[in-house]
């Protein structure tokens, strides 16, 4: 559920996990952050991540699109985002969004990206209307709506999922939703927005966002 601090700020109280990964296509090697293991239902470091392991945990109905996303980034060198279902090691089903882009590491292609578990925050998002949650904060609502629009175009998702992503980024970085939204819209306007052709790398944008917002001691 949404909440407010004593100062009236909109908060995101649902837990959210944002995992980060790198993938080297030439050697088929993966690196996972601790949250990547947790999202898949493993203790950090308890398994060796491989392409086979990744694909085995994607819901069978989403598997074809997963291979298409891999081809998009590896073969066509295009950034990708992929909203899908993941089946964890404990057989629970999660809704996640994977995103990544290709970089050159000394002549070797490397895919850098993140995996966002939005199962819980999205379920909350569809039950709580943003307008009613921030009806007293017109300015805050405006920048959040703009940021939602940026995420909807970057990820090709609906408004509820974009709101869930904002809250996931907030919980992951321990920063206010409003501040995430403000810098997200600023970054989009100053760099390359999705409507101007090739979308900016979401991973790089998030890194800039996280570097530019001071943590305030609690998820908002």
PDB file of N, CA, C and O in Angstrom, residues 92-165:
ATOM      1  N   UNK A  92       7.536 -20.725  -7.162  1.00  0.00           N
ATOM      2  CA  UNK A  92       6.615 -19.593  -7.128  1.00  0.00           C
ATOM      3  C   UNK A  92       6.766 -18.793  -8.411  1.00  0.00           C
ATOM      4  O   UNK A  92       7.821 -18.825  -9.065  1.00  0.00           O
ATOM      5  N   UNK A  93       5.701 -18.098  -8.790  1.00  0.00           N
ATOM      6  CA  UNK A  93       5.716 -17.337 -10.036  1.00  0.00           C
ATOM      7  C   UNK A  93       5.829 -15.855  -9.733  1.00  0.00           C
ATOM      8  O   UNK A  93       5.098 -15.321  -8.910  1.00  0.00           O
ATOM      9  N   UNK A  94       6.762 -15.197 -10.401  1.00  0.00           N
ATOM     10  CA  UNK A  94       7.001 -13.773 -10.201  1.00  0.00           C
ATOM     11  C   UNK A  94       6.835 -13.034 -11.523  1.00  0.00           C
ATOM     12  O   UNK A  94       7.054 -13.602 -12.595  1.00  0.00           O
ATOM     13  N   UNK A  95       6.464 -11.759 -11.441  1.00  0.00           N
ATOM     14  CA  UNK A  95       6.411 -10.892 -12.619  1.00  0.00           C
ATOM     15  C   UNK A  95       7.654 -10.014 -12.578  1.00  0.00           C
ATOM     16  O   UNK A  95       7.886  -9.289 -11.610  1.00  0.00           O
ATOM     17  N   UNK A  96       8.462 -10.093 -13.625  1.00  0.00           N
ATOM     18  CA  UNK A  96       9.731  -9.379 -13.636  1.00  0.00           C
ATOM     19  C   UNK A  96       9.899  -8.640 -14.951  1.00  0.00           C
ATOM     20  O   UNK A  96       9.269  -8.960 -15.956  1.00  0.00           O
ATOM     21  N   UNK A  97      10.766  -7.644 -14.937  1.00  0.00           N
ATOM     22  CA  UNK A  97      11.120  -6.934 -16.148  1.00  0.00           C
ATOM     23  C   UNK A  97      12.631  -6.974 -16.303  1.00  0.00           C
ATOM     24  O   UNK A  97      13.361  -6.530 -15.421  1.00  0.00           O
ATOM     25  N   UNK A  98      13.083  -7.550 -17.405  1.00  0.00           N
ATOM     26  CA  UNK A  98      14.508  -7.606 -17.714  1.00  0.00           C
ATOM     27  C   UNK A  98      14.835  -6.518 -18.724  1.00  0.00           C
ATOM     28  O   UNK A  98      14.052  -6.258 -19.641  1.00  0.00           O
ATOM     29  N   UNK A  99      15.973  -5.889 -18.568  1.00  0.00           N
ATOM     30  CA  UNK A  99      16.433  -4.883 -19.524  1.00  0.00           C
ATOM     31  C   UNK A  99      17.939  -4.977 -19.629  1.00  0.00           C
ATOM     32  O   UNK A  99      18.624  -5.358 -18.670  1.00  0.00           O
ATOM     33  N   UNK A 100      18.464  -4.659 -20.809  1.00  0.00           N
ATOM     34  CA  UNK A 100      19.898  -4.715 -20.979  1.00  0.00           C
ATOM     35  C   UNK A 100      20.361  -3.994 -22.227  1.00  0.00           C
ATOM     36  O   UNK A 100      19.556  -3.647 -23.095  1.00  0.00           O
ATOM     37  N   UNK A 101      21.649  -3.770 -22.321  1.00  0.00           N
ATOM     38  CA  UNK A 101      22.240  -3.132 -23.486  1.00  0.00           C
ATOM     39  C   UNK A 101      23.644  -3.685 -23.666  1.00  0.00           C
ATOM     40  O   UNK A 101      24.257  -4.207 -22.729  1.00  0.00           O
ATOM     41  N   UNK A 102      24.168  -3.581 -24.879  1.00  0.00           N
ATOM     42  CA  UNK A 102      25.476  -4.131 -25.223  1.00  0.00           C
ATOM     43  C   UNK A 102      26.547  -3.054 -25.109  1.00  0.00           C
ATOM     44  O   UNK A 102      26.356  -1.920 -25.552  1.00  0.00           O
ATOM     45  N   UNK A 103      27.679  -3.430 -24.503  1.00  0.00           N
ATOM     46  CA  UNK A 103      28.825  -2.546 -24.415  1.00  0.00           C
ATOM     47  C   UNK A 103      30.053  -3.270 -24.961  1.00  0.00           C
ATOM     48  O   UNK A 103      30.054  -4.495 -25.109  1.00  0.00           O
ATOM     49  N   UNK A 104      31.080  -2.496 -25.261  1.00  0.00           N
ATOM     50  CA  UNK A 104      32.342  -3.054 -25.739  1.00  0.00           C
ATOM     51  C   UNK A 104      33.352  -3.001 -24.608  1.00  0.00           C
ATOM     52  O   UNK A 104      33.651  -1.941 -24.066  1.00  0.00           O
ATOM     53  N   UNK A 105      33.873  -4.164 -24.221  1.00  0.00           N
ATOM     54  CA  UNK A 105      34.856  -4.252 -23.150  1.00  0.00           C
ATOM     55  C   UNK A 105      36.172  -4.752 -23.729  1.00  0.00           C
ATOM     56  O   UNK A 105      36.433  -5.950 -23.779  1.00  0.00           O
ATOM     57  N   UNK A 106      36.978  -3.818 -24.221  1.00  0.00           N
ATOM     58  CA  UNK A 106      38.256  -4.176 -24.824  1.00  0.00           C
ATOM     59  C   UNK A 106      38.118  -5.069 -26.037  1.00  0.00           C
ATOM     60  O   UNK A 106      38.915  -5.986 -26.247  1.00  0.00           O
ATOM     61  N   UNK A 107      37.092  -4.795 -26.843  1.00  0.00           N
ATOM     62  CA  UNK A 107      36.870  -5.581 -28.041  1.00  0.00           C
ATOM     63  C   UNK A 107      35.953  -6.768 -27.837  1.00  0.00           C
ATOM     64  O   UNK A 107      35.609  -7.460 -28.804  1.00  0.00           O
ATOM     65  N   UNK A 108      35.547  -7.016 -26.594  1.00  0.00           N
ATOM     66  CA  UNK A 108      34.641  -8.125 -26.303  1.00  0.00           C
ATOM     67  C   UNK A 108      33.253  -7.575 -25.977  1.00  0.00           C
ATOM     68  O   UNK A 108      33.118  -6.685 -25.139  1.00  0.00           O
ATOM     69  N   UNK A 109      32.200  -8.092 -26.624  1.00  0.00           N
ATOM     70  CA  UNK A 109      30.852  -7.617 -26.311  1.00  0.00           C
ATOM     71  C   UNK A 109      30.405  -8.104 -24.933  1.00  0.00           C
ATOM     72  O   UNK A 109      30.600  -9.269 -24.575  1.00  0.00           O
ATOM     73  N   UNK A 110      29.814  -7.197 -24.176  1.00  0.00           N
ATOM     74  CA  UNK A 110      29.306  -7.522 -22.844  1.00  0.00           C
ATOM     75  C   UNK A 110      27.911  -6.910 -22.698  1.00  0.00           C
ATOM     76  O   UNK A 110      27.718  -5.729 -23.000  1.00  0.00           O
ATOM     77  N   UNK A 111      26.956  -7.711 -22.256  1.00  0.00           N
ATOM     78  CA  UNK A 111      25.606  -7.222 -21.999  1.00  0.00           C
ATOM     79  C   UNK A 111      25.499  -6.841 -20.526  1.00  0.00           C
ATOM     80  O   UNK A 111      25.771  -7.662 -19.640  1.00  0.00           O
ATOM     81  N   UNK A 112      25.152  -5.600 -20.259  1.00  0.00           N
ATOM     82  CA  UNK A 112      24.901  -5.136 -18.898  1.00  0.00           C
ATOM     83  C   UNK A 112      23.417  -4.834 -18.747  1.00  0.00           C
ATOM     84  O   UNK A 112      22.803  -4.249 -19.649  1.00  0.00           O
ATOM     85  N   UNK A 113      22.861  -5.229 -17.632  1.00  0.00           N
ATOM     86  CA  UNK A 113      21.435  -4.972 -17.463  1.00  0.00           C
ATOM     87  C   UNK A 113      20.953  -5.221 -16.058  1.00  0.00           C
ATOM     88  O   UNK A 113      21.745  -5.415 -15.120  1.00  0.00           O
ATOM     89  N   UNK A 114      19.641  -5.211 -15.905  1.00  0.00           N
ATOM     90  CA  UNK A 114      19.033  -5.437 -14.607  1.00  0.00           C
ATOM     91  C   UNK A 114      17.730  -6.208 -14.759  1.00  0.00           C
ATOM     92  O   UNK A 114      17.131  -6.248 -15.829  1.00  0.00           O
ATOM     93  N   UNK A 115      17.320  -6.835 -13.669  1.00  0.00           N
ATOM     94  CA  UNK A 115      16.080  -7.594 -13.594  1.00  0.00           C
ATOM     95  C   UNK A 115      15.299  -7.077 -12.398  1.00  0.00           C
ATOM     96  O   UNK A 115      15.817  -7.064 -11.281  1.00  0.00           O
ATOM     97  N   UNK A 116      14.077  -6.603 -12.642  1.00  0.00           N
ATOM     98  CA  UNK A 116      13.286  -5.968 -11.595  1.00  0.00           C
ATOM     99  C   UNK A 116      12.082  -6.839 -11.267  1.00  0.00           C
ATOM    100  O   UNK A 116      11.258  -7.134 -12.134  1.00  0.00           O
ATOM    101  N   UNK A 117      11.985  -7.275 -10.026  1.00  0.00           N
ATOM    102  CA  UNK A 117      10.832  -8.047  -9.570  1.00  0.00           C
ATOM    103  C   UNK A 117       9.748  -7.065  -9.145  1.00  0.00           C
ATOM    104  O   UNK A 117       9.874  -6.389  -8.129  1.00  0.00           O
ATOM    105  N   UNK A 118       8.684  -6.969  -9.942  1.00  0.00           N
ATOM    106  CA  UNK A 118       7.619  -6.007  -9.643  1.00  0.00           C
ATOM    107  C   UNK A 118       6.324  -6.702  -9.246  1.00  0.00           C
ATOM    108  O   UNK A 118       5.266  -6.081  -9.233  1.00  0.00           O
ATOM    109  N   UNK A 119       6.386  -7.980  -8.877  1.00  0.00           N
ATOM    110  CA  UNK A 119       5.183  -8.739  -8.547  1.00  0.00           C
ATOM    111  C   UNK A 119       4.356  -8.042  -7.484  1.00  0.00           C
ATOM    112  O   UNK A 119       3.172  -7.746  -7.678  1.00  0.00           O
ATOM    113  N   UNK A 120       4.971  -7.768  -6.344  1.00  0.00           N
ATOM    114  CA  UNK A 120       4.226  -7.203  -5.219  1.00  0.00           C
ATOM    115  C   UNK A 120       3.877  -5.744  -5.431  1.00  0.00           C
ATOM    116  O   UNK A 120       2.758  -5.318  -5.139  1.00  0.00           O
ATOM    117  N   UNK A 121       4.818  -4.959  -5.955  1.00  0.00           N
ATOM    118  CA  UNK A 121       4.528  -3.538  -6.131  1.00  0.00           C
ATOM    119  C   UNK A 121       3.505  -3.318  -7.223  1.00  0.00           C
ATOM    120  O   UNK A 121       2.701  -2.393  -7.156  1.00  0.00           O
ATOM    121  N   UNK A 122       3.493  -4.172  -8.242  1.00  0.00           N
ATOM    122  CA  UNK A 122       2.498  -3.993  -9.295  1.00  0.00           C
ATOM    123  C   UNK A 122       1.114  -4.389  -8.795  1.00  0.00           C
ATOM    124  O   UNK A 122       0.123  -3.757  -9.120  1.00  0.00           O
ATOM    125  N   UNK A 123       1.020  -5.463  -7.993  1.00  0.00           N
ATOM    126  CA  UNK A 123      -0.272  -5.834  -7.436  1.00  0.00           C
ATOM    127  C   UNK A 123      -0.828  -4.705  -6.587  1.00  0.00           C
ATOM    128  O   UNK A 123      -2.021  -4.419  -6.594  1.00  0.00           O
ATOM    129  N   UNK A 124       0.055  -4.034  -5.852  1.00  0.00           N
ATOM    130  CA  UNK A 124      -0.386  -2.895  -5.056  1.00  0.00           C
ATOM    131  C   UNK A 124      -0.782  -1.736  -5.955  1.00  0.00           C
ATOM    132  O   UNK A 124      -1.754  -1.040  -5.699  1.00  0.00           O
ATOM    133  N   UNK A 125      -0.021  -1.537  -7.040  1.00  0.00           N
ATOM    134  CA  UNK A 125      -0.285  -0.403  -7.928  1.00  0.00           C
ATOM    135  C   UNK A 125      -1.661  -0.484  -8.559  1.00  0.00           C
ATOM    136  O   UNK A 125      -2.315   0.537  -8.781  1.00  0.00           O
ATOM    137  N   UNK A 126      -2.124  -1.684  -8.882  1.00  0.00           N
ATOM    138  CA  UNK A 126      -3.423  -1.790  -9.532  1.00  0.00           C
ATOM    139  C   UNK A 126      -4.566  -1.637  -8.539  1.00  0.00           C
ATOM    140  O   UNK A 126      -5.710  -1.467  -8.930  1.00  0.00           O
ATOM    141  N   UNK A 127      -4.246  -1.677  -7.233  1.00  0.00           N
ATOM    142  CA  UNK A 127      -5.293  -1.537  -6.221  1.00  0.00           C
ATOM    143  C   UNK A 127      -5.357  -0.141  -5.625  1.00  0.00           C
ATOM    144  O   UNK A 127      -6.291   0.194  -4.907  1.00  0.00           O
ATOM    145  N   UNK A 128      -4.355   0.667  -5.888  1.00  0.00           N
ATOM    146  CA  UNK A 128      -4.299   2.012  -5.316  1.00  0.00           C
ATOM    147  C   UNK A 128      -4.133   3.016  -6.440  1.00  0.00           C
ATOM    148  O   UNK A 128      -3.164   2.954  -7.191  1.00  0.00           O
ATOM    149  N   UNK A 129      -5.071   3.929  -6.598  1.00  0.00           N
ATOM    150  CA  UNK A 129      -5.000   4.922  -7.662  1.00  0.00           C
ATOM    151  C   UNK A 129      -4.021   6.020  -7.296  1.00  0.00           C
ATOM    152  O   UNK A 129      -4.045   6.554  -6.192  1.00  0.00           O
ATOM    153  N   UNK A 130      -3.154   6.363  -8.229  1.00  0.00           N
ATOM    154  CA  UNK A 130      -2.166   7.411  -7.977  1.00  0.00           C
ATOM    155  C   UNK A 130      -2.843   8.734  -7.676  1.00  0.00           C
ATOM    156  O   UNK A 130      -2.440   9.467  -6.785  1.00  0.00           O
ATOM    157  N   UNK A 131      -3.911   9.055  -8.418  1.00  0.00           N
ATOM    158  CA  UNK A 131      -4.560  10.341  -8.217  1.00  0.00           C
ATOM    159  C   UNK A 131      -5.051  10.507  -6.784  1.00  0.00           C
ATOM    160  O   UNK A 131      -4.885  11.558  -6.169  1.00  0.00           O
ATOM    161  N   UNK A 132      -5.678   9.474  -6.232  1.00  0.00           N
ATOM    162  CA  UNK A 132      -6.197   9.592  -4.878  1.00  0.00           C
ATOM    163  C   UNK A 132      -5.069   9.575  -3.860  1.00  0.00           C
ATOM    164  O   UNK A 132      -5.164  10.179  -2.797  1.00  0.00           O
ATOM    165  N   UNK A 133      -3.968   8.872  -4.191  1.00  0.00           N
ATOM    166  CA  UNK A 133      -2.866   8.770  -3.243  1.00  0.00           C
ATOM    167  C   UNK A 133      -2.140  10.095  -3.067  1.00  0.00           C
ATOM    168  O   UNK A 133      -1.607  10.378  -2.004  1.00  0.00           O
ATOM    169  N   UNK A 134      -2.089  10.909  -4.124  1.00  0.00           N
ATOM    170  CA  UNK A 134      -1.345  12.165  -4.029  1.00  0.00           C
ATOM    171  C   UNK A 134      -2.221  13.347  -4.400  1.00  0.00           C
ATOM    172  O   UNK A 134      -1.743  14.332  -4.937  1.00  0.00           O
ATOM    173  N   UNK A 135      -3.504  13.262  -4.089  1.00  0.00           N
ATOM    174  CA  UNK A 135      -4.425  14.311  -4.509  1.00  0.00           C
ATOM    175  C   UNK A 135      -4.074  15.672  -3.923  1.00  0.00           C
ATOM    176  O   UNK A 135      -4.425  16.702  -4.485  1.00  0.00           O
ATOM    177  N   UNK A 136      -3.354  15.677  -2.802  1.00  0.00           N
ATOM    178  CA  UNK A 136      -2.997  16.940  -2.165  1.00  0.00           C
ATOM    179  C   UNK A 136      -1.665  17.487  -2.660  1.00  0.00           C
ATOM    180  O   UNK A 136      -1.227  18.540  -2.210  1.00  0.00           O
ATOM    181  N   UNK A 137      -1.022  16.772  -3.567  1.00  0.00           N
ATOM    182  CA  UNK A 137       0.310  17.173  -3.992  1.00  0.00           C
ATOM    183  C   UNK A 137       0.340  17.274  -5.518  1.00  0.00           C
ATOM    184  O   UNK A 137       0.843  16.394  -6.213  1.00  0.00           O
ATOM    185  N   UNK A 138      -0.219  18.363  -6.034  1.00  0.00           N
ATOM    186  CA  UNK A 138      -0.390  18.514  -7.473  1.00  0.00           C
ATOM    187  C   UNK A 138       0.954  18.521  -8.190  1.00  0.00           C
ATOM    188  O   UNK A 138       1.133  17.862  -9.213  1.00  0.00           O
ATOM    189  N   UNK A 139       1.905  19.256  -7.656  1.00  0.00           N
ATOM    190  CA  UNK A 139       3.210  19.322  -8.290  1.00  0.00           C
ATOM    191  C   UNK A 139       3.894  17.976  -8.333  1.00  0.00           C
ATOM    192  O   UNK A 139       4.491  17.592  -9.334  1.00  0.00           O
ATOM    193  N   UNK A 140       3.807  17.246  -7.230  1.00  0.00           N
ATOM    194  CA  UNK A 140       4.413  15.922  -7.167  1.00  0.00           C
ATOM    195  C   UNK A 140       3.726  14.979  -8.148  1.00  0.00           C
ATOM    196  O   UNK A 140       4.378  14.200  -8.843  1.00  0.00           O
ATOM    197  N   UNK A 141       2.418  15.058  -8.238  1.00  0.00           N
ATOM    198  CA  UNK A 141       1.673  14.194  -9.148  1.00  0.00           C
ATOM    199  C   UNK A 141       2.088  14.449 -10.591  1.00  0.00           C
ATOM    200  O   UNK A 141       2.237  13.511 -11.380  1.00  0.00           O
ATOM    201  N   UNK A 142       2.313  15.701 -10.946  1.00  0.00           N
ATOM    202  CA  UNK A 142       2.660  16.041 -12.321  1.00  0.00           C
ATOM    203  C   UNK A 142       3.985  15.416 -12.734  1.00  0.00           C
ATOM    204  O   UNK A 142       4.097  14.824 -13.813  1.00  0.00           O
ATOM    205  N   UNK A 143       5.013  15.537 -11.895  1.00  0.00           N
ATOM    206  CA  UNK A 143       6.319  15.005 -12.272  1.00  0.00           C
ATOM    207  C   UNK A 143       6.286  13.483 -12.275  1.00  0.00           C
ATOM    208  O   UNK A 143       6.952  12.835 -13.100  1.00  0.00           O
ATOM    209  N   UNK A 144       5.498  12.873 -11.382  1.00  0.00           N
ATOM    210  CA  UNK A 144       5.379  11.419 -11.368  1.00  0.00           C
ATOM    211  C   UNK A 144       4.703  10.928 -12.640  1.00  0.00           C
ATOM    212  O   UNK A 144       5.118   9.932 -13.245  1.00  0.00           O
ATOM    213  N   UNK A 145       3.667  11.650 -13.076  1.00  0.00           N
ATOM    214  CA  UNK A 145       2.992  11.260 -14.323  1.00  0.00           C
ATOM    215  C   UNK A 145       3.934  11.385 -15.516  1.00  0.00           C
ATOM    216  O   UNK A 145       3.928  10.549 -16.424  1.00  0.00           O
ATOM    217  N   UNK A 146       4.764  12.424 -15.520  1.00  0.00           N
ATOM    218  CA  UNK A 146       5.733  12.580 -16.607  1.00  0.00           C
ATOM    219  C   UNK A 146       6.745  11.434 -16.590  1.00  0.00           C
ATOM    220  O   UNK A 146       7.095  10.883 -17.643  1.00  0.00           O
ATOM    221  N   UNK A 147       7.221  11.088 -15.403  1.00  0.00           N
ATOM    222  CA  UNK A 147       8.186   9.994 -15.284  1.00  0.00           C
ATOM    223  C   UNK A 147       7.559   8.672 -15.700  1.00  0.00           C
ATOM    224  O   UNK A 147       8.212   7.836 -16.342  1.00  0.00           O
ATOM    225  N   UNK A 148       6.304   8.477 -15.348  1.00  0.00           N
ATOM    226  CA  UNK A 148       5.603   7.265 -15.785  1.00  0.00           C
ATOM    227  C   UNK A 148       5.566   7.196 -17.310  1.00  0.00           C
ATOM    228  O   UNK A 148       5.778   6.133 -17.898  1.00  0.00           O
ATOM    229  N   UNK A 149       5.328   8.338 -17.952  1.00  0.00           N
ATOM    230  CA  UNK A 149       5.303   8.370 -19.408  1.00  0.00           C
ATOM    231  C   UNK A 149       6.642   7.989 -20.012  1.00  0.00           C
ATOM    232  O   UNK A 149       6.705   7.271 -21.017  1.00  0.00           O
ATOM    233  N   UNK A 150       7.734   8.470 -19.390  1.00  0.00           N
ATOM    234  CA  UNK A 150       9.068   8.112 -19.867  1.00  0.00           C
ATOM    235  C   UNK A 150       9.278   6.604 -19.772  1.00  0.00           C
ATOM    236  O   UNK A 150       9.742   5.958 -20.720  1.00  0.00           O
ATOM    237  N   UNK A 151       8.912   6.025 -18.626  1.00  0.00           N
ATOM    238  CA  UNK A 151       9.109   4.592 -18.430  1.00  0.00           C
ATOM    239  C   UNK A 151       8.210   3.765 -19.336  1.00  0.00           C
ATOM    240  O   UNK A 151       8.605   2.698 -19.819  1.00  0.00           O
ATOM    241  N   UNK A 152       6.997   4.248 -19.581  1.00  0.00           N
ATOM    242  CA  UNK A 152       6.085   3.533 -20.481  1.00  0.00           C
ATOM    243  C   UNK A 152       6.688   3.418 -21.876  1.00  0.00           C
ATOM    244  O   UNK A 152       6.572   2.378 -22.540  1.00  0.00           O
ATOM    245  N   UNK A 153       7.369   4.481 -22.336  1.00  0.00           N
ATOM    246  CA  UNK A 153       7.979   4.450 -23.665  1.00  0.00           C
ATOM    247  C   UNK A 153       9.294   3.666 -23.662  1.00  0.00           C
ATOM    248  O   UNK A 153       9.577   2.910 -24.592  1.00  0.00           O
ATOM    249  N   UNK A 154      10.086   3.831 -22.607  1.00  0.00           N
ATOM    250  CA  UNK A 154      11.348   3.114 -22.541  1.00  0.00           C
ATOM    251  C   UNK A 154      11.138   1.603 -22.512  1.00  0.00           C
ATOM    252  O   UNK A 154      11.840   0.848 -23.178  1.00  0.00           O
ATOM    253  N   UNK A 155      10.155   1.174 -21.710  1.00  0.00           N
ATOM    254  CA  UNK A 155       9.966  -0.255 -21.489  1.00  0.00           C
ATOM    255  C   UNK A 155       8.795  -0.859 -22.259  1.00  0.00           C
ATOM    256  O   UNK A 155       8.586  -2.069 -22.224  1.00  0.00           O
ATOM    257  N   UNK A 156       7.998  -0.023 -22.909  1.00  0.00           N
ATOM    258  CA  UNK A 156       6.786  -0.498 -23.598  1.00  0.00           C
ATOM    259  C   UNK A 156       5.864  -1.223 -22.624  1.00  0.00           C
ATOM    260  O   UNK A 156       5.443  -2.362 -22.850  1.00  0.00           O
ATOM    261  N   UNK A 157       5.551  -0.556 -21.512  1.00  0.00           N
ATOM    262  CA  UNK A 157       4.668  -1.122 -20.491  1.00  0.00           C
ATOM    263  C   UNK A 157       3.485  -0.184 -20.267  1.00  0.00           C
ATOM    264  O   UNK A 157       3.468   0.949 -20.748  1.00  0.00           O
ATOM    265  N   UNK A 158       2.482  -0.672 -19.514  1.00  0.00           N
ATOM    266  CA  UNK A 158       1.318   0.153 -19.231  1.00  0.00           C
ATOM    267  C   UNK A 158       1.588   1.067 -18.037  1.00  0.00           C
ATOM    268  O   UNK A 158       2.648   1.005 -17.397  1.00  0.00           O
ATOM    269  N   UNK A 159       0.619   1.922 -17.721  1.00  0.00           N
ATOM    270  CA  UNK A 159       0.802   2.930 -16.679  1.00  0.00           C
ATOM    271  C   UNK A 159       0.992   2.297 -15.304  1.00  0.00           C
ATOM    272  O   UNK A 159       1.801   2.770 -14.501  1.00  0.00           O
ATOM    273  N   UNK A 160       0.229   1.239 -14.999  1.00  0.00           N
ATOM    274  CA  UNK A 160       0.362   0.582 -13.704  1.00  0.00           C
ATOM    275  C   UNK A 160       1.759   0.001 -13.517  1.00  0.00           C
ATOM    276  O   UNK A 160       2.361   0.112 -12.440  1.00  0.00           O
ATOM    277  N   UNK A 161       2.291  -0.620 -14.563  1.00  0.00           N
ATOM    278  CA  UNK A 161       3.631  -1.187 -14.468  1.00  0.00           C
ATOM    279  C   UNK A 161       4.684  -0.102 -14.347  1.00  0.00           C
ATOM    280  O   UNK A 161       5.651  -0.235 -13.592  1.00  0.00           O
ATOM    281  N   UNK A 162       4.501   1.012 -15.064  1.00  0.00           N
ATOM    282  CA  UNK A 162       5.439   2.130 -14.951  1.00  0.00           C
ATOM    283  C   UNK A 162       5.457   2.679 -13.532  1.00  0.00           C
ATOM    284  O   UNK A 162       6.519   3.007 -12.989  1.00  0.00           O
ATOM    285  N   UNK A 163       4.285   2.774 -12.915  1.00  0.00           N
ATOM    286  CA  UNK A 163       4.200   3.239 -11.515  1.00  0.00           C
ATOM    287  C   UNK A 163       4.901   2.244 -10.595  1.00  0.00           C
ATOM    288  O   UNK A 163       5.643   2.620  -9.689  1.00  0.00           O
ATOM    289  N   UNK A 164       4.700   0.942 -10.848  1.00  0.00           N
ATOM    290  CA  UNK A 164       5.370  -0.074 -10.053  1.00  0.00           C
ATOM    291  C   UNK A 164       6.888   0.016 -10.203  1.00  0.00           C
ATOM    292  O   UNK A 164       7.630  -0.157  -9.233  1.00  0.00           O
ATOM    293  N   UNK A 165       7.355   0.313 -11.415  1.00  0.00           N
ATOM    294  CA  UNK A 165       8.792   0.449 -11.631  1.00  0.00           C
ATOM    295  C   UNK A 165       9.360   1.636 -10.863  1.00  0.00           C
ATOM    296  O   UNK A 165      10.441   1.547 -10.271  1.00  0.00           O
TER     297      UNK A 165
END
